[in-house]
Amino acid sequence: LVDEERSSAQTRAREAQVRQAALAARAEKMERLRRTFTEMAASRDNPQSRGYGLEDLIGDLCDVHEIAYRPPYRTASEQIDGSLQFGGFDYLLETRWRVSYPELADLSAFKAKVDRKLESTRGLFFSIAGYRTEVVMDFMRGGGSNVVAGCAERLDPGEIRREIRRVERGIDLGDDFPAAGAEGGHERFHRVAP
């Protein structure tokens, strides 16, 4: 009995060490990704290069957090900035690293891209610049209920997961979006919904 208890205790100790090592490795990877993002933000590279870097960074974040991710790809007629699977849904990604805010046409074009996919497809639109409130409000009136809009200044997979879960529960986040980006210090992800 004593040998059995000792063996069980040793097994639990080894499992705890493995868990601790995995947590430390994840923390180190996240710190490396934060440094990469900070370097990208400070760089003078053209916005398109930073946008491609943002696509890579999102893929790395998904990898660290064990979220199924498909890197950017082209179809015969369109560019997809990547996609991820979460909660039984596919999420197309749109990543923007531009100085200016996305316009209504940008959000509408992305929604049209999402709508051409299976009904269970949703969209995540990341914008480093944030969003102009009036553009978001106009988009909401147009029925963007399958698109989550987020400022990518805080690429936090935990926050992304929380917001996706809120969308899945059908919580209307439209009122959660009073201002965005430089206009209002927007730091959350929000479903753009009617």
mmCIF file with all atom_site columns, C-alpha atoms in Angstrom, residues 17-154:
data_model
loop_
_atom_site.group_PDB
_atom_site.id
_atom_site.type_symbol
_atom_site.label_atom_id
_atom_site.label_alt_id
_atom_site.label_comp_id
_atom_site.label_asym_id
_atom_site.label_entity_id
_atom_site.label_seq_id
_atom_site.pdbx_PDB_ins_code
_atom_site.Cartn_x
_atom_site.Cartn_y
_atom_site.Cartn_z
_atom_site.occupancy
_atom_site.B_iso_or_equiv
_atom_site.pdbx_formal_charge
_atom_site.auth_seq_id
_atom_site.auth_comp_id
_atom_site.auth_asym_id
_atom_site.auth_atom_id
_atom_site.pdbx_PDB_model_num
ATOM 1   C CA . GLN A 1 17  ? 6.233   19.281 -13.595 1.00 0.00 ? 17  GLN A CA 1
ATOM 2   C CA . VAL A 1 18  ? 5.079   18.654 -17.161 1.00 0.00 ? 18  VAL A CA 1
ATOM 3   C CA . ARG A 1 19  ? 2.172   21.090 -16.711 1.00 0.00 ? 19  ARG A CA 1
ATOM 4   C CA . GLN A 1 20  ? 4.484   23.731 -15.228 1.00 0.00 ? 20  GLN A CA 1
ATOM 5   C CA . ALA A 1 21  ? 6.959   23.314 -18.097 1.00 0.00 ? 21  ALA A CA 1
ATOM 6   C CA . ALA A 1 22  ? 4.140   23.681 -20.647 1.00 0.00 ? 22  ALA A CA 1
ATOM 7   C CA . LEU A 1 23  ? 2.868   26.842 -18.923 1.00 0.00 ? 23  LEU A CA 1
ATOM 8   C CA . ALA A 1 24  ? 6.373   28.302 -18.845 1.00 0.00 ? 24  ALA A CA 1
ATOM 9   C CA . ALA A 1 25  ? 6.874   27.502 -22.540 1.00 0.00 ? 25  ALA A CA 1
ATOM 10  C CA . ARG A 1 26  ? 3.537   29.135 -23.407 1.00 0.00 ? 26  ARG A CA 1
ATOM 11  C CA . ALA A 1 27  ? 4.410   32.243 -21.365 1.00 0.00 ? 27  ALA A CA 1
ATOM 12  C CA . GLU A 1 28  ? 7.782   32.474 -23.127 1.00 0.00 ? 28  GLU A CA 1
ATOM 13  C CA . LYS A 1 29  ? 6.128   32.164 -26.552 1.00 0.00 ? 29  LYS A CA 1
ATOM 14  C CA . MET A 1 30  ? 3.565   34.831 -25.650 1.00 0.00 ? 30  MET A CA 1
ATOM 15  C CA . GLU A 1 31  ? 6.338   37.184 -24.519 1.00 0.00 ? 31  GLU A CA 1
ATOM 16  C CA . ARG A 1 32  ? 8.180   36.581 -27.792 1.00 0.00 ? 32  ARG A CA 1
ATOM 17  C CA . LEU A 1 33  ? 4.979   37.357 -29.729 1.00 0.00 ? 33  LEU A CA 1
ATOM 18  C CA . ARG A 1 34  ? 4.441   40.553 -27.699 1.00 0.00 ? 34  ARG A CA 1
ATOM 19  C CA . ARG A 1 35  ? 7.986   41.662 -28.544 1.00 0.00 ? 35  ARG A CA 1
ATOM 20  C CA . THR A 1 36  ? 7.407   40.860 -32.218 1.00 0.00 ? 36  THR A CA 1
ATOM 21  C CA . PHE A 1 37  ? 4.181   42.885 -32.215 1.00 0.00 ? 37  PHE A CA 1
ATOM 22  C CA . THR A 1 38  ? 5.895   45.833 -30.491 1.00 0.00 ? 38  THR A CA 1
ATOM 23  C CA . GLU A 1 39  ? 8.726   45.746 -33.042 1.00 0.00 ? 39  GLU A CA 1
ATOM 24  C CA . MET A 1 40  ? 6.213   45.635 -35.886 1.00 0.00 ? 40  MET A CA 1
ATOM 25  C CA . ALA A 1 41  ? 4.313   48.591 -34.441 1.00 0.00 ? 41  ALA A CA 1
ATOM 26  C CA . ALA A 1 42  ? 7.517   50.642 -34.171 1.00 0.00 ? 42  ALA A CA 1
ATOM 27  C CA . SER A 1 43  ? 8.794   49.730 -37.644 1.00 0.00 ? 43  SER A CA 1
ATOM 28  C CA . ARG A 1 44  ? 8.603   51.985 -40.663 1.00 0.00 ? 44  ARG A CA 1
ATOM 29  C CA . ASP A 1 45  ? 7.812   49.082 -43.001 1.00 0.00 ? 45  ASP A CA 1
ATOM 30  C CA . ASN A 1 46  ? 5.022   49.658 -45.423 1.00 0.00 ? 46  ASN A CA 1
ATOM 31  C CA . PRO A 1 47  ? 1.585   48.806 -44.044 1.00 0.00 ? 47  PRO A CA 1
ATOM 32  C CA . GLN A 1 48  ? 1.144   45.872 -46.418 1.00 0.00 ? 48  GLN A CA 1
ATOM 33  C CA . SER A 1 49  ? 4.297   44.193 -45.046 1.00 0.00 ? 49  SER A CA 1
ATOM 34  C CA . ARG A 1 50  ? 3.073   44.768 -41.497 1.00 0.00 ? 50  ARG A CA 1
ATOM 35  C CA . GLY A 1 51  ? -0.328  43.371 -42.504 1.00 0.00 ? 51  GLY A CA 1
ATOM 36  C CA . TYR A 1 52  ? 1.317   40.163 -43.683 1.00 0.00 ? 52  TYR A CA 1
ATOM 37  C CA . GLY A 1 53  ? 3.271   40.103 -40.423 1.00 0.00 ? 53  GLY A CA 1
ATOM 38  C CA . LEU A 1 54  ? -0.002  40.490 -38.535 1.00 0.00 ? 54  LEU A CA 1
ATOM 39  C CA . GLU A 1 55  ? -1.407  37.469 -40.368 1.00 0.00 ? 55  GLU A CA 1
ATOM 40  C CA . ASP A 1 56  ? 1.627   35.450 -39.245 1.00 0.00 ? 56  ASP A CA 1
ATOM 41  C CA . LEU A 1 57  ? 1.314   36.731 -35.695 1.00 0.00 ? 57  LEU A CA 1
ATOM 42  C CA . ILE A 1 58  ? -2.343  35.694 -35.489 1.00 0.00 ? 58  ILE A CA 1
ATOM 43  C CA . GLY A 1 59  ? -1.387  32.244 -36.756 1.00 0.00 ? 59  GLY A CA 1
ATOM 44  C CA . ASP A 1 60  ? 1.305   31.995 -34.069 1.00 0.00 ? 60  ASP A CA 1
ATOM 45  C CA . LEU A 1 61  ? -1.184  33.102 -31.396 1.00 0.00 ? 61  LEU A CA 1
ATOM 46  C CA . CYS A 1 62  ? -3.624  30.437 -32.512 1.00 0.00 ? 62  CYS A CA 1
ATOM 47  C CA . ASP A 1 63  ? -0.843  27.851 -32.367 1.00 0.00 ? 63  ASP A CA 1
ATOM 48  C CA . VAL A 1 64  ? 0.152   28.844 -28.830 1.00 0.00 ? 64  VAL A CA 1
ATOM 49  C CA . HIS A 1 65  ? -3.469  28.586 -27.692 1.00 0.00 ? 65  HIS A CA 1
ATOM 50  C CA . GLU A 1 66  ? -4.219  25.409 -29.641 1.00 0.00 ? 66  GLU A CA 1
ATOM 51  C CA . ILE A 1 67  ? -6.841  27.007 -31.877 1.00 0.00 ? 67  ILE A CA 1
ATOM 52  C CA . ALA A 1 68  ? -7.134  25.301 -35.278 1.00 0.00 ? 68  ALA A CA 1
ATOM 53  C CA . TYR A 1 69  ? -5.769  27.789 -37.811 1.00 0.00 ? 69  TYR A CA 1
ATOM 54  C CA . ARG A 1 70  ? -5.424  27.837 -41.594 1.00 0.00 ? 70  ARG A CA 1
ATOM 55  C CA . PRO A 1 71  ? -2.879  30.334 -42.952 1.00 0.00 ? 71  PRO A CA 1
ATOM 56  C CA . PRO A 1 72  ? -3.713  32.904 -45.635 1.00 0.00 ? 72  PRO A CA 1
ATOM 57  C CA . TYR A 1 73  ? -4.629  31.541 -49.049 1.00 0.00 ? 73  TYR A CA 1
ATOM 58  C CA . ARG A 1 74  ? -6.026  32.568 -52.402 1.00 0.00 ? 74  ARG A CA 1
ATOM 59  C CA . THR A 1 75  ? -8.979  31.130 -54.240 1.00 0.00 ? 75  THR A CA 1
ATOM 60  C CA . ALA A 1 76  ? -9.619  31.759 -57.920 1.00 0.00 ? 76  ALA A CA 1
ATOM 61  C CA . SER A 1 77  ? -11.384 35.007 -57.060 1.00 0.00 ? 77  SER A CA 1
ATOM 62  C CA . GLU A 1 78  ? -10.357 36.217 -53.594 1.00 0.00 ? 78  GLU A CA 1
ATOM 63  C CA . GLN A 1 79  ? -7.640  36.515 -50.957 1.00 0.00 ? 79  GLN A CA 1
ATOM 64  C CA . ILE A 1 80  ? -8.396  35.042 -47.512 1.00 0.00 ? 80  ILE A CA 1
ATOM 65  C CA . ASP A 1 81  ? -6.200  36.406 -44.692 1.00 0.00 ? 81  ASP A CA 1
ATOM 66  C CA . GLY A 1 82  ? -6.517  33.116 -42.830 1.00 0.00 ? 82  GLY A CA 1
ATOM 67  C CA . SER A 1 83  ? -9.204  31.292 -40.929 1.00 0.00 ? 83  SER A CA 1
ATOM 68  C CA . LEU A 1 84  ? -9.672  29.552 -37.642 1.00 0.00 ? 84  LEU A CA 1
ATOM 69  C CA . GLN A 1 85  ? -12.056 27.016 -36.178 1.00 0.00 ? 85  GLN A CA 1
ATOM 70  C CA . PHE A 1 86  ? -13.652 27.560 -32.817 1.00 0.00 ? 86  PHE A CA 1
ATOM 71  C CA . GLY A 1 87  ? -16.796 26.268 -31.166 1.00 0.00 ? 87  GLY A CA 1
ATOM 72  C CA . GLY A 1 88  ? -17.920 24.356 -34.246 1.00 0.00 ? 88  GLY A CA 1
ATOM 73  C CA . PHE A 1 89  ? -17.686 27.398 -36.525 1.00 0.00 ? 89  PHE A CA 1
ATOM 74  C CA . ASP A 1 90  ? -15.221 28.556 -39.150 1.00 0.00 ? 90  ASP A CA 1
ATOM 75  C CA . TYR A 1 91  ? -14.068 32.166 -38.828 1.00 0.00 ? 91  TYR A CA 1
ATOM 76  C CA . LEU A 1 92  ? -12.596 33.945 -41.840 1.00 0.00 ? 92  LEU A CA 1
ATOM 77  C CA . LEU A 1 93  ? -10.008 36.546 -40.906 1.00 0.00 ? 93  LEU A CA 1
ATOM 78  C CA . GLU A 1 94  ? -9.473  40.004 -42.307 1.00 0.00 ? 94  GLU A CA 1
ATOM 79  C CA . THR A 1 95  ? -6.361  41.747 -40.979 1.00 0.00 ? 95  THR A CA 1
ATOM 80  C CA . ARG A 1 96  ? -5.700  45.430 -41.538 1.00 0.00 ? 96  ARG A CA 1
ATOM 81  C CA . TRP A 1 97  ? -2.584  47.324 -40.552 1.00 0.00 ? 97  TRP A CA 1
ATOM 82  C CA . ARG A 1 98  ? -3.324  50.709 -41.990 1.00 0.00 ? 98  ARG A CA 1
ATOM 83  C CA . VAL A 1 99  ? -3.138  54.233 -40.680 1.00 0.00 ? 99  VAL A CA 1
ATOM 84  C CA . SER A 1 100 ? -6.733  54.972 -41.627 1.00 0.00 ? 100 SER A CA 1
ATOM 85  C CA . TYR A 1 101 ? -9.878  53.417 -40.231 1.00 0.00 ? 101 TYR A CA 1
ATOM 86  C CA . PRO A 1 102 ? -11.740 50.838 -42.313 1.00 0.00 ? 102 PRO A CA 1
ATOM 87  C CA . GLU A 1 103 ? -14.575 52.331 -44.320 1.00 0.00 ? 103 GLU A CA 1
ATOM 88  C CA . LEU A 1 104 ? -18.107 50.963 -44.598 1.00 0.00 ? 104 LEU A CA 1
ATOM 89  C CA . ALA A 1 105 ? -17.165 49.476 -47.974 1.00 0.00 ? 105 ALA A CA 1
ATOM 90  C CA . ASP A 1 106 ? -14.318 47.505 -46.328 1.00 0.00 ? 106 ASP A CA 1
ATOM 91  C CA . LEU A 1 107 ? -16.599 45.988 -43.689 1.00 0.00 ? 107 LEU A CA 1
ATOM 92  C CA . SER A 1 108 ? -19.334 45.334 -46.254 1.00 0.00 ? 108 SER A CA 1
ATOM 93  C CA . ALA A 1 109 ? -16.924 43.643 -48.675 1.00 0.00 ? 109 ALA A CA 1
ATOM 94  C CA . PHE A 1 110 ? -15.672 41.397 -45.881 1.00 0.00 ? 110 PHE A CA 1
ATOM 95  C CA . LYS A 1 111 ? -19.230 40.531 -44.828 1.00 0.00 ? 111 LYS A CA 1
ATOM 96  C CA . ALA A 1 112 ? -20.013 39.629 -48.455 1.00 0.00 ? 112 ALA A CA 1
ATOM 97  C CA . LYS A 1 113 ? -16.952 37.342 -48.489 1.00 0.00 ? 113 LYS A CA 1
ATOM 98  C CA . VAL A 1 114 ? -18.175 35.658 -45.276 1.00 0.00 ? 114 VAL A CA 1
ATOM 99  C CA . ASP A 1 115 ? -21.730 35.367 -46.606 1.00 0.00 ? 115 ASP A CA 1
ATOM 100 C CA . ARG A 1 116 ? -20.496 33.497 -49.710 1.00 0.00 ? 116 ARG A CA 1
ATOM 101 C CA . LYS A 1 117 ? -19.248 30.690 -47.458 1.00 0.00 ? 117 LYS A CA 1
ATOM 102 C CA . LEU A 1 118 ? -21.284 28.081 -45.611 1.00 0.00 ? 118 LEU A CA 1
ATOM 103 C CA . GLU A 1 119 ? -23.959 29.425 -43.293 1.00 0.00 ? 119 GLU A CA 1
ATOM 104 C CA . SER A 1 120 ? -21.909 28.376 -40.259 1.00 0.00 ? 120 SER A CA 1
ATOM 105 C CA . THR A 1 121 ? -19.039 30.677 -41.299 1.00 0.00 ? 121 THR A CA 1
ATOM 106 C CA . ARG A 1 122 ? -18.414 33.875 -39.392 1.00 0.00 ? 122 ARG A CA 1
ATOM 107 C CA . GLY A 1 123 ? -15.847 36.610 -39.761 1.00 0.00 ? 123 GLY A CA 1
ATOM 108 C CA . LEU A 1 124 ? -13.214 38.275 -37.557 1.00 0.00 ? 124 LEU A CA 1
ATOM 109 C CA . PHE A 1 125 ? -12.099 41.665 -38.850 1.00 0.00 ? 125 PHE A CA 1
ATOM 110 C CA . PHE A 1 126 ? -8.941  42.940 -37.125 1.00 0.00 ? 126 PHE A CA 1
ATOM 111 C CA . SER A 1 127 ? -7.988  46.588 -37.561 1.00 0.00 ? 127 SER A CA 1
ATOM 112 C CA . ILE A 1 128 ? -4.928  48.099 -35.923 1.00 0.00 ? 128 ILE A CA 1
ATOM 113 C CA . ALA A 1 129 ? -6.346  51.591 -36.471 1.00 0.00 ? 129 ALA A CA 1
ATOM 114 C CA . GLY A 1 130 ? -9.685  50.800 -34.848 1.00 0.00 ? 130 GLY A CA 1
ATOM 115 C CA . TYR A 1 131 ? -13.004 51.937 -36.300 1.00 0.00 ? 131 TYR A CA 1
ATOM 116 C CA . ARG A 1 132 ? -14.946 55.147 -36.730 1.00 0.00 ? 132 ARG A CA 1
ATOM 117 C CA . THR A 1 133 ? -18.121 54.884 -34.681 1.00 0.00 ? 133 THR A CA 1
ATOM 118 C CA . GLU A 1 134 ? -20.380 56.170 -37.472 1.00 0.00 ? 134 GLU A CA 1
ATOM 119 C CA . VAL A 1 135 ? -19.043 53.512 -39.873 1.00 0.00 ? 135 VAL A CA 1
ATOM 120 C CA . VAL A 1 136 ? -19.735 50.762 -37.360 1.00 0.00 ? 136 VAL A CA 1
ATOM 121 C CA . MET A 1 137 ? -23.228 52.112 -36.693 1.00 0.00 ? 137 MET A CA 1
ATOM 122 C CA . ASP A 1 138 ? -24.000 52.207 -40.441 1.00 0.00 ? 138 ASP A CA 1
ATOM 123 C CA . PHE A 1 139 ? -22.652 48.673 -40.814 1.00 0.00 ? 139 PHE A CA 1
ATOM 124 C CA . MET A 1 140 ? -24.800 47.484 -37.903 1.00 0.00 ? 140 MET A CA 1
ATOM 125 C CA . ARG A 1 141 ? -27.900 48.891 -39.573 1.00 0.00 ? 141 ARG A CA 1
ATOM 126 C CA . GLY A 1 142 ? -26.995 46.808 -42.624 1.00 0.00 ? 142 GLY A CA 1
ATOM 127 C CA . GLY A 1 143 ? -27.086 43.565 -40.633 1.00 0.00 ? 143 GLY A CA 1
ATOM 128 C CA . GLY A 1 144 ? -23.532 42.473 -39.902 1.00 0.00 ? 144 GLY A CA 1
ATOM 129 C CA . SER A 1 145 ? -24.519 39.831 -37.356 1.00 0.00 ? 145 SER A CA 1
ATOM 130 C CA . ASN A 1 146 ? -21.951 37.250 -38.472 1.00 0.00 ? 146 ASN A CA 1
ATOM 131 C CA . VAL A 1 147 ? -18.914 39.549 -38.188 1.00 0.00 ? 147 VAL A CA 1
ATOM 132 C CA . VAL A 1 148 ? -16.814 40.285 -35.107 1.00 0.00 ? 148 VAL A CA 1
ATOM 133 C CA . ALA A 1 149 ? -14.850 43.529 -35.378 1.00 0.00 ? 149 ALA A CA 1
ATOM 134 C CA . GLY A 1 150 ? -11.804 44.013 -33.214 1.00 0.00 ? 150 GLY A CA 1
ATOM 135 C CA . CYS A 1 151 ? -8.903  46.320 -32.708 1.00 0.00 ? 151 CYS A CA 1
ATOM 136 C CA . ALA A 1 152 ? -5.823  44.223 -33.088 1.00 0.00 ? 152 ALA A CA 1
ATOM 137 C CA . GLU A 1 153 ? -3.811  46.473 -30.795 1.00 0.00 ? 153 GLU A CA 1
ATOM 138 C CA . ARG A 1 154 ? -4.412  43.862 -28.067 1.00 0.00 ? 154 ARG A CA 1
#
